[in-house]
Amino acid sequence: MLSEFSLISRYFTRTPSANSGVDLGVGDDCALLAPAPGMQLAISSDMLVEGRHFFPGADARLLGHKSLAVNLSDLAAMGAKPVGFTLALALPALDESWLADYSAGLFALADEHGCQLIGGDTTKGPLTLCITVFGHVPPGLALRRDQAREGDDIWVSGTLGDARLALAGYRRECSLPDAELAAAGLRMHAPTPRIALGLALRGIAHAAIDISDGLIGDLGHILERSGVGATVNVDAVPAGAVLRTQESTMRRNYAMAGGDDYELCFTAPPSARAEINAAAQRAQCEVTLIGTVDAIPGLRLIDRSGKPLLLQVQSFDHFSTP
Ligand code: ADP
Ligand code: MG
């Protein structure tokens, strides 16, 4: 039977690559990071709990990807460059094939972003995956939530709502052909953290957030923290490739309030439109203009003809959503 320590050394220990900013990785009481001179450290944690954030029996490789992706997404939303992460794991049992798949998914995404696993903790318990990421950002360039200004454009990256559509499909709240459910399911299980876009928006965007709980709620955080309001054209919000083929009420609701997309929502002055489009092109990521920041508190939704819209939707909240 594998011990805790041989588990760590077999599945979670790698020599940190040279010049990665990691002087000492897994294996001592602490890891040692050598922060790049003059940089601020951006730090964020996200926890995934079985039965709460993912279905029991979920694919381990995809979980490895997603547990890191949701954390990298927070660095992206801050305009930070990934450096390293820690992994705190509670495992119900020692399942080597699960561990091999989980660590393969985890390291594939970590390698893509040059983000080193530098430590963690391992214990027995209900399956829980808690990651803390560390990144660098030059002082003054972090994309904070409290910097949106009246007159700013509101943008989103990629498309929204397919992750929520997949959840509806799995729960049999709607019926989707297998191929479409699989395509939407990939958006839910394997989100793409928009790191390159976050870096490209440094010094251009005023405020940013990643959309984990739904656009309405997450944009609402920017508005509240910045002391402004906004008007959003619901028909301009790009729906996911599968959601796009669904009827308009579902399309609007899931694009506006579906969680788990991990796209970026950001604001920038209209004078920066050309720069934003160039940044998006450099980052190889589509961006779409969806609305305007204004001085009246609250979020107003309109349709393509400018008519006010009332959507019966609510963003996700762990303590108030059933
Ligand atoms: P301590 O008891 O001193 O906290 P541990 O026995 O928990 O140390 O861990 C031993 C080493 O393995 C430490 O360097 C720790 O950071 C690392 N570690 C433990 N669990 C994990 C994990 N799941 N992934 C990566 N590193 C881990
Ligand atoms: Mg420990």
Coordinates of C-alpha atoms and ligand atoms in Angstrom, one line a residue:
M1 CA 0.0 0.0 0.0
L2 CA 1.3 3.4 -1.0
S3 CA 2.2 5.7 1.9
E4 CA 1.3 9.4 2.1
F5 CA 4.9 10.3 1.3
S6 CA 5.4 7.9 -1.6
L7 CA 2.0 9.2 -3.0
I8 CA 3.4 12.7 -2.9
S9 CA 6.7 11.8 -4.4
R10 CA 5.2 9.6 -7.1
Y11 CA 2.4 11.8 -8.3
F12 CA 3.1 15.4 -7.2
T13 CA 6.8 15.9 -7.1
R14 CA 8.8 17.4 -9.9
T15 CA 12.0 19.3 -10.0
P16 CA 11.2 23.0 -10.6
S17 CA 12.5 24.2 -13.9
A18 CA 15.4 26.7 -14.0
N19 CA 14.5 30.4 -13.9
S20 CA 10.9 29.6 -12.9
G21 CA 11.1 31.8 -9.8
V22 CA 10.9 28.6 -7.6
D23 CA 14.1 28.0 -5.6
L24 CA 12.8 25.1 -3.6
G25 CA 9.6 23.1 -4.5
V26 CA 7.8 20.1 -2.9
G27 CA 9.5 18.2 -0.1
D28 CA 10.5 20.6 2.7
D29 CA 8.5 22.4 5.3
C30 CA 8.0 25.3 3.0
A31 CA 8.7 26.1 -0.7
L32 CA 11.0 29.0 -1.4
L33 CA 10.0 31.5 -4.1
A34 CA 12.3 34.1 -5.5
P35 CA 9.9 36.9 -6.4
A36 CA 10.9 38.7 -9.6
P37 CA 12.3 42.1 -8.5
G38 CA 9.7 44.9 -8.3
M39 CA 6.7 42.6 -8.9
Q40 CA 3.6 42.3 -6.8
L41 CA 2.6 38.8 -5.8
A42 CA -1.0 38.0 -6.8
I43 CA -2.5 35.1 -4.7
S44 CA -5.8 33.3 -5.0
S45 CA -7.4 30.0 -3.7
D46 CA -10.2 28.0 -5.1
M47 CA -11.6 24.8 -3.7
L48 CA -13.6 22.1 -5.5
V49 CA -15.7 19.7 -3.4
E50 CA -17.2 16.5 -4.7
G51 CA -21.0 16.6 -4.9
R52 CA -20.9 20.4 -4.7
H53 CA -18.6 21.5 -7.6
F54 CA -18.5 18.3 -9.5
F55 CA -20.4 15.0 -9.8
P56 CA -19.3 12.0 -7.8
G57 CA -17.2 9.8 -10.1
A58 CA -16.2 12.7 -12.3
D59 CA -13.3 12.0 -14.7
A60 CA -10.1 12.5 -12.8
R61 CA -8.0 13.9 -15.7
L62 CA -10.6 16.6 -16.3
L63 CA -10.7 17.3 -12.6
G64 CA -7.0 17.8 -12.6
H65 CA -7.4 20.3 -15.4
K66 CA -10.4 22.1 -13.9
S67 CA -9.1 22.4 -10.4
L68 CA -6.1 24.3 -11.7
A69 CA -8.0 26.1 -14.5
V70 CA -10.4 27.9 -12.1
N71 CA -7.4 29.2 -10.1
L72 CA -5.5 30.3 -13.1
S73 CA -8.6 32.1 -14.2
D74 CA -8.4 34.3 -11.1
L75 CA -4.8 35.2 -12.1
A76 CA -6.0 36.0 -15.6
A77 CA -8.7 38.3 -14.3
M78 CA -6.0 40.2 -12.4
G79 CA -3.6 40.4 -15.3
A80 CA -1.1 38.3 -13.4
K81 CA 1.5 35.9 -14.8
P82 CA 1.3 32.4 -13.2
V83 CA 4.4 31.4 -11.2
G84 CA 3.4 28.5 -8.9
F85 CA 0.7 26.8 -7.0
T86 CA 0.1 24.6 -3.9
L87 CA -2.4 21.7 -3.8
A88 CA -4.3 20.6 -0.7
L89 CA -6.0 17.3 -1.3
A90 CA -8.5 15.3 0.8
L91 CA -8.9 11.8 -0.7
P92 CA -11.4 9.2 0.4
A93 CA -9.1 6.4 -0.6
L94 CA -5.8 5.8 -2.2
D95 CA -6.7 5.1 -5.8
E96 CA -3.6 5.0 -7.9
S97 CA -5.3 5.1 -11.3
W98 CA -7.3 8.2 -10.1
L99 CA -4.1 9.8 -8.9
A100 CA -2.3 9.1 -12.1
D101 CA -5.1 10.6 -14.2
Y102 CA -5.7 13.6 -11.9
S103 CA -2.0 14.5 -11.8
A104 CA -1.7 14.1 -15.6
G105 CA -4.6 16.6 -16.2
L106 CA -3.1 18.9 -13.6
F107 CA 0.4 19.0 -14.9
A108 CA -0.7 19.2 -18.6
L109 CA -2.3 22.6 -17.8
A110 CA 0.4 23.7 -15.4
D111 CA 3.1 23.0 -18.1
E112 CA 1.1 25.0 -20.6
H113 CA 1.4 28.0 -18.4
G114 CA 4.8 27.4 -16.8
C115 CA 3.2 27.2 -13.4
Q116 CA 5.1 25.0 -10.9
L117 CA 3.5 22.8 -8.2
I118 CA 5.5 24.0 -5.1
G119 CA 3.8 22.2 -2.2
G120 CA 0.6 21.2 -0.6
D121 CA -1.0 18.9 1.9
T122 CA -2.6 15.5 1.7
T123 CA -5.1 14.0 4.0
K124 CA -7.9 11.4 4.0
G125 CA -11.4 12.8 3.7
P126 CA -14.3 13.5 1.4
L127 CA -12.8 14.3 -2.1
T128 CA -11.7 17.9 -2.0
L129 CA -9.3 19.7 -4.2
C130 CA -8.0 23.0 -2.9
I131 CA -5.4 25.0 -4.9
T132 CA -3.7 28.3 -4.2
V133 CA -2.0 30.0 -7.1
F134 CA 0.8 32.6 -7.1
G135 CA 1.4 35.0 -9.9
H136 CA 3.4 38.2 -10.7
V137 CA 2.0 41.6 -11.7
P138 CA 3.8 44.9 -12.0
P139 CA 2.7 47.4 -9.4
G140 CA -0.2 49.5 -10.6
L141 CA -1.1 47.2 -13.5
A142 CA -3.4 44.7 -11.8
L143 CA -6.9 44.6 -13.3
R144 CA -8.9 45.3 -10.1
R145 CA -12.7 45.2 -9.7
D146 CA -12.9 48.7 -8.4
Q147 CA -11.5 50.6 -11.3
A148 CA -14.5 50.8 -13.8
R149 CA -15.4 54.3 -14.8
E150 CA -18.5 56.0 -16.1
G151 CA -18.4 55.9 -20.0
D152 CA -16.3 52.7 -20.1
D153 CA -17.2 50.0 -22.6
I154 CA -18.0 46.6 -21.1
W155 CA -16.4 43.6 -22.9
V156 CA -16.5 39.8 -22.5
S157 CA -14.1 37.2 -23.9
G158 CA -15.1 34.0 -25.7
T159 CA -18.7 32.8 -25.4
L160 CA -21.0 32.3 -22.4
G161 CA -23.6 29.8 -21.2
D162 CA -22.5 26.4 -22.6
A163 CA -21.3 25.2 -19.2
R164 CA -24.7 26.0 -17.7
L165 CA -26.4 24.3 -20.7
A166 CA -24.4 21.2 -20.0
L167 CA -25.5 21.2 -16.4
A168 CA -29.1 21.4 -17.5
G169 CA -28.5 18.5 -19.9
Y170 CA -26.9 16.3 -17.2
R171 CA -29.8 17.2 -14.8
R172 CA -32.3 16.3 -17.7
E173 CA -33.8 19.8 -17.4
C174 CA -33.5 19.9 -21.2
S175 CA -32.9 17.3 -23.8
L176 CA -29.8 17.6 -25.9
P177 CA -28.4 15.2 -28.6
D178 CA -25.3 13.3 -27.2
A179 CA -22.8 15.2 -29.4
E180 CA -24.1 18.6 -28.3
L181 CA -24.1 17.6 -24.7
A182 CA -20.6 16.4 -25.1
A183 CA -19.5 19.7 -26.7
A184 CA -21.2 21.8 -24.0
G185 CA -19.9 19.4 -21.4
L186 CA -16.3 20.2 -22.4
R187 CA -16.9 23.9 -21.6
M188 CA -18.1 22.8 -18.1
H189 CA -15.3 20.3 -17.5
A190 CA -12.3 21.8 -19.2
P191 CA -12.5 25.6 -19.0
T192 CA -9.7 27.7 -20.7
P193 CA -8.2 30.2 -18.3
R194 CA -7.7 33.4 -20.3
I195 CA -4.2 34.1 -19.1
A196 CA -2.8 35.5 -22.4
L197 CA -5.8 37.9 -22.6
G198 CA -5.3 39.1 -19.0
L199 CA -1.7 39.8 -19.7
A200 CA -2.5 41.6 -22.9
L201 CA -5.0 43.8 -21.2
R202 CA -2.5 45.2 -18.6
G203 CA -2.4 48.9 -18.8
I204 CA -5.4 49.0 -21.2
A205 CA -8.5 47.7 -19.3
H206 CA -9.7 49.5 -16.2
A207 CA -11.4 46.7 -14.3
A208 CA -11.8 42.9 -14.8
I209 CA -13.3 39.8 -13.3
D210 CA -13.6 36.2 -14.3
I211 CA -17.1 34.9 -14.9
S212 CA -17.5 31.9 -12.5
D213 CA -20.9 32.5 -11.1
G214 CA -22.7 34.2 -14.1
L215 CA -22.2 37.4 -16.0
I216 CA -25.0 39.4 -14.2
G217 CA -23.6 38.6 -10.8
D218 CA -19.9 38.9 -11.6
L219 CA -20.3 42.2 -13.6
G220 CA -22.4 43.3 -10.6
H221 CA -19.3 42.9 -8.4
I222 CA -17.3 45.3 -10.7
L223 CA -20.2 47.8 -10.6
E224 CA -20.6 47.7 -6.9
R225 CA -16.9 47.9 -6.1
S226 CA -16.4 50.7 -8.6
G227 CA -19.5 52.7 -7.4
V228 CA -21.1 52.8 -10.9
G229 CA -24.0 51.2 -12.9
A230 CA -24.3 49.8 -16.4
T231 CA -26.5 49.0 -19.4
V232 CA -25.9 45.7 -21.2
N233 CA -27.4 44.7 -24.5
V234 CA -28.4 41.1 -23.8
D235 CA -28.5 40.2 -27.5
A236 CA -24.9 41.3 -28.0
V237 CA -23.7 38.8 -25.3
P238 CA -22.1 35.9 -27.3
A239 CA -23.8 32.6 -26.5
G240 CA -21.8 29.4 -26.5
A241 CA -21.7 27.4 -29.8
V242 CA -24.3 24.9 -28.5
L243 CA -26.5 27.3 -26.6
R244 CA -26.7 29.5 -29.8
T245 CA -28.9 26.8 -31.3
Q246 CA -31.4 26.9 -28.4
E247 CA -34.6 29.0 -28.1
S248 CA -34.1 32.6 -27.1
T249 CA -35.3 32.6 -23.4
M250 CA -32.9 29.8 -22.5
R251 CA -30.2 31.4 -24.6
R252 CA -30.5 34.7 -22.9
N253 CA -30.8 33.3 -19.4
Y254 CA -27.9 30.9 -19.6
A255 CA -25.6 33.4 -21.3
M256 CA -26.4 36.1 -18.8
A257 CA -26.5 34.1 -15.6
G258 CA -25.0 30.6 -16.2
G259 CA -21.9 29.9 -14.1
D260 CA -18.7 28.0 -14.8
D261 CA -17.6 29.7 -18.0
Y262 CA -14.4 31.3 -16.8
E263 CA -14.4 33.9 -19.5
L264 CA -13.2 37.5 -18.6
C265 CA -15.5 40.5 -18.3
F266 CA -13.6 43.8 -18.4
T267 CA -14.2 47.5 -18.8
A268 CA -12.1 50.0 -20.8
P269 CA -12.5 53.5 -22.2
P270 CA -14.0 53.7 -25.8
S271 CA -10.8 55.3 -26.9
A272 CA -9.0 52.0 -26.3
R273 CA -11.2 49.9 -28.7
A274 CA -8.4 49.4 -31.3
E275 CA -5.9 48.5 -28.5
I276 CA -8.4 46.0 -27.1
N277 CA -8.9 44.4 -30.4
A278 CA -5.2 44.2 -31.0
A279 CA -4.6 42.7 -27.5
A280 CA -7.3 40.1 -28.1
Q281 CA -5.7 39.2 -31.4
R282 CA -2.3 38.8 -29.7
A283 CA -4.0 36.6 -27.1
Q284 CA -5.8 34.7 -29.8
C285 CA -9.1 35.2 -28.0
E286 CA -12.3 36.7 -29.3
V287 CA -13.7 39.7 -27.4
T288 CA -17.2 41.3 -27.7
L289 CA -18.5 44.7 -26.7
I290 CA -21.7 44.2 -24.7
G291 CA -22.5 47.4 -22.9
T292 CA -21.6 50.7 -21.2
V293 CA -20.7 51.7 -17.7
D294 CA -22.9 54.6 -16.5
A295 CA -23.3 56.7 -13.4
I296 CA -26.8 55.3 -12.3
P297 CA -26.3 52.5 -9.8
G298 CA -27.6 49.0 -10.9
L299 CA -27.5 46.9 -14.0
R300 CA -30.0 47.6 -16.8
L301 CA -30.6 45.0 -19.5
I302 CA -31.8 45.9 -23.0
D303 CA -32.5 43.9 -26.2
R304 CA -31.0 44.6 -29.6
S305 CA -33.6 47.3 -30.3
G306 CA -32.8 49.1 -27.0
K307 CA -36.0 48.0 -25.2
P308 CA -35.6 47.2 -21.5
L309 CA -35.6 43.5 -20.7
L310 CA -36.6 41.8 -17.5
L311 CA -34.9 38.4 -17.1
Q312 CA -36.0 36.0 -14.4
V313 CA -32.5 35.0 -13.5
Q314 CA -30.2 34.8 -10.6
S315 CA -26.4 34.2 -10.4
F316 CA -25.0 31.3 -8.5
D317 CA -24.5 31.6 -4.7
H318 CA -23.5 28.7 -2.6
F319 CA -25.6 29.7 0.4
S320 CA -28.8 31.0 -1.4
T321 CA -29.0 28.8 -4.5
P322 CA -30.8 25.5 -3.9
Ligands
ADP1 P1 4.3 19.1 6.9 O1 3.8 18.0 7.8 O2 5.7 19.6 7.2 O3 3.3 20.1 6.5 P2 3.7 17.3 4.8 O4 4.1 16.0 5.3 O5 2.3 17.7 4.8 O6 4.7 18.4 5.5 O7 4.2 17.4 3.3 C1 5.5 17.0 2.9 C2 5.9 17.8 1.7 O8 5.1 17.4 0.6 C3 5.8 19.3 1.8 O9 6.8 19.9 1.1 C4 4.4 19.6 1.2 O10 4.4 20.9 0.7 C5 4.4 18.5 0.1 N1 3.0 18.1 -0.2 C6 2.1 17.5 0.6 N2 1.0 17.2 -0.1 C7 1.2 17.6 -1.4 C8 0.3 17.6 -2.5 N3 -0.9 17.1 -2.6 N4 0.9 18.2 -3.6 C9 2.1 18.8 -3.6 N5 2.9 18.8 -2.6 C10 2.5 18.2 -1.4
MG2 MG 1.5 19.3 5.9

